[in-house]
Amino acid sequence: MKKSAYHVAILGATGAVGEVMREILAERQFPISQLTLLASERSAGGTMDFGGKSVRVQDAAQFDWQGVDIALFSAGAAASEIYAPLAAAAGAVVIDNTSRYRYEEDIPLVVPEVNPQRVADYLPRRIIANPNCSTIQLLLVLKPLADSVGIERVVVSTYQAVSGAGSRAIQELGRQTLGIFQQKEVSPSVFPKQIAFNCLPQIDVFQDNGYTKEEMKMLWESRKILEIPDFSLTATCVRVPVFYGHSEAVNVVTKQKISALEFQELLRKAQGVQVWDDQKPGGWPTAVDAAGKDPTWVGRIREDVSHPRGLNFWVVADNIRKGAALNSVQIAELLIRDYL
Ligand code: A2P
């Protein structure tokens, strides 16, 4: 018999994404019979609010997963490696926000507006992977294009907020910014160089081909989610001194010609996407506009003067919400609607 409410656990509940997962579950009135908050031993014993009640944070290492229906994971790949098999073996369905399982063939990688049908593949592993934040917002926009006119090639440059690297990274930007105004020496700790008043052209580790892993993730994940094995995309991922919200400058060459106006029309019908494209000062979305909101915003739409089938545009979304917590909760909503 279908349950009317579910036992939900958040692993990484004290982290940048975990906190927002808790907020979004409450906001969207996810049917919860019990909420379990898990973190490391470091923050076990503390309490957090959920729906007006105080919930104690527990040490994941001591937790028995029996009885959990849905486990939202955002505690890093190493923690997912340990706990996802345990949670799944105990009967939970894990929605994993890390890159640990994304590229395994029998693990679905889901953006609810793009490939909701793949949630059905949560068995046999009982794990669903949540894609990388930069991939999610890009695919919301690319999917309608791929379906209507086909995509030959994508060139994307990202401008990514520090919150994507976790709460210590948020603190590092704050600390360095303040330090510089106080004329103090600042030293990097989370990032390899000073992030305040700077742009860092490296996110995640270097690969043998000279790309960073973040850049390759965008290609690997786009291919898997769009189910186009030879999808052609090249990315340059840059960390910028922004707290919340990733921005992306995108150039797409389509297979058939589509005008900027037709593209706008297509986007107006796309789920989760808002067009904000007034060609006047300030008539475009920024990370600050997108922070704390659900939609993925698209602006600066124009035809590429260098290619007859080229389009340029600018995509912005809150990396912690649509890029992580919201996407995970939307997957959980599909799971309980159709499968649990
Ligand atoms: P803790 O607060 O105990 O360190 P962020 O992405 O903002 O850095 O947050 C990471 C989240 O993942 C935090 O909630 C952190 O808990 C949790 N975490 C990190 N490593 C582990 C681990 N090995 N086991 C359980 N939780 C972990």
XYZ file of N, CA and C and ligand atoms in Angstrom, residues 11-17 38-44 59-61 74-76 78-79 82-83 163 165-168, ligand 1:
114
model
N 21.807 13.347 4.666
C 23.215 13.170 5.058
C 23.981 14.407 4.584
N 24.631 15.075 5.552
C 25.281 16.358 5.244
C 24.341 17.500 5.610
N 23.500 17.236 6.624
C 22.424 18.178 6.989
C 22.948 19.539 7.444
N 24.188 19.578 7.920
C 24.734 20.852 8.420
C 25.492 21.607 7.327
N 25.546 21.052 6.131
C 26.326 21.668 5.051
C 25.519 22.664 4.237
N 26.195 23.320 3.284
C 25.556 24.364 2.466
C 24.328 23.810 1.720
N 24.441 22.611 1.161
C 23.314 22.031 0.414
C 22.298 21.401 1.368
N 21.642 13.960 9.507
C 22.909 13.263 9.736
C 24.082 14.117 9.286
N 25.153 14.043 10.039
C 26.396 14.724 9.659
C 27.533 13.903 10.247
N 28.707 14.489 10.357
C 29.815 13.743 10.947
C 29.742 13.901 12.466
N 30.619 13.191 13.106
C 30.738 13.241 14.566
C 30.901 14.693 15.051
N 31.600 15.518 14.188
C 31.890 16.913 14.566
C 30.648 17.701 14.950
N 29.550 17.518 14.197
C 28.384 18.352 14.514
C 27.222 17.551 15.094
N 27.449 16.263 15.392
C 26.394 15.459 16.021
C 26.051 16.061 17.377
N 25.195 11.425 14.354
C 26.449 10.994 13.720
C 26.126 9.875 12.722
N 26.419 10.099 11.443
C 26.099 9.109 10.407
C 26.766 7.763 10.696
N 27.944 7.801 11.297
C 28.694 6.564 11.542
C 27.978 5.654 12.549
N 24.379 14.721 0.658
C 25.238 15.798 0.183
C 26.368 16.029 1.178
N 27.171 14.993 1.350
C 28.253 15.068 2.338
C 29.596 14.747 1.695
N 29.659 14.851 0.367
C 30.916 14.552 -0.326
C 30.961 13.113 -0.814
N 33.245 10.819 -0.654
C 33.780 9.790 0.237
C 32.681 9.267 1.162
N 31.849 10.170 1.672
C 30.752 9.743 2.551
C 29.711 8.948 1.750
N 30.709 5.336 1.332
C 30.499 4.497 2.525
C 29.007 4.256 2.766
N 28.221 5.350 2.758
C 26.866 5.248 3.284
C 25.798 4.879 2.253
N 29.780 28.901 -3.176
C 28.956 27.973 -2.381
C 28.971 26.562 -2.960
N 31.434 24.951 -3.562
C 32.543 24.227 -2.914
C 32.299 24.054 -1.411
N 31.081 24.365 -0.942
C 30.734 24.080 0.449
C 30.870 25.268 1.389
N 30.485 25.038 2.639
C 30.400 26.172 3.573
C 31.769 26.758 3.927
N 32.811 25.946 3.912
C 34.157 26.506 4.202
C 34.582 27.475 3.100
P 29.909 18.266 9.545
O 29.138 19.534 9.771
O 29.787 17.349 10.721
O 31.317 18.456 9.080
P 29.690 21.461 3.022
O 29.413 20.885 1.658
O 28.964 22.741 3.275
O 31.145 21.524 3.320
O 29.064 20.421 4.065
C 29.423 19.076 4.105
C 28.401 18.309 4.935
O 28.755 16.940 4.906
C 28.362 18.703 6.400
O 27.062 18.507 6.902
C 29.340 17.708 7.014
O 29.114 17.465 8.392
C 28.972 16.467 6.234
N 30.052 15.462 6.207
C 31.281 15.606 5.673
N 31.991 14.457 5.811
C 31.163 13.573 6.422
C 31.293 12.214 6.845
N 32.412 11.523 6.652
N 30.236 11.634 7.450
C 29.093 12.315 7.635
N 28.899 13.600 7.263
C 29.918 14.227 6.667
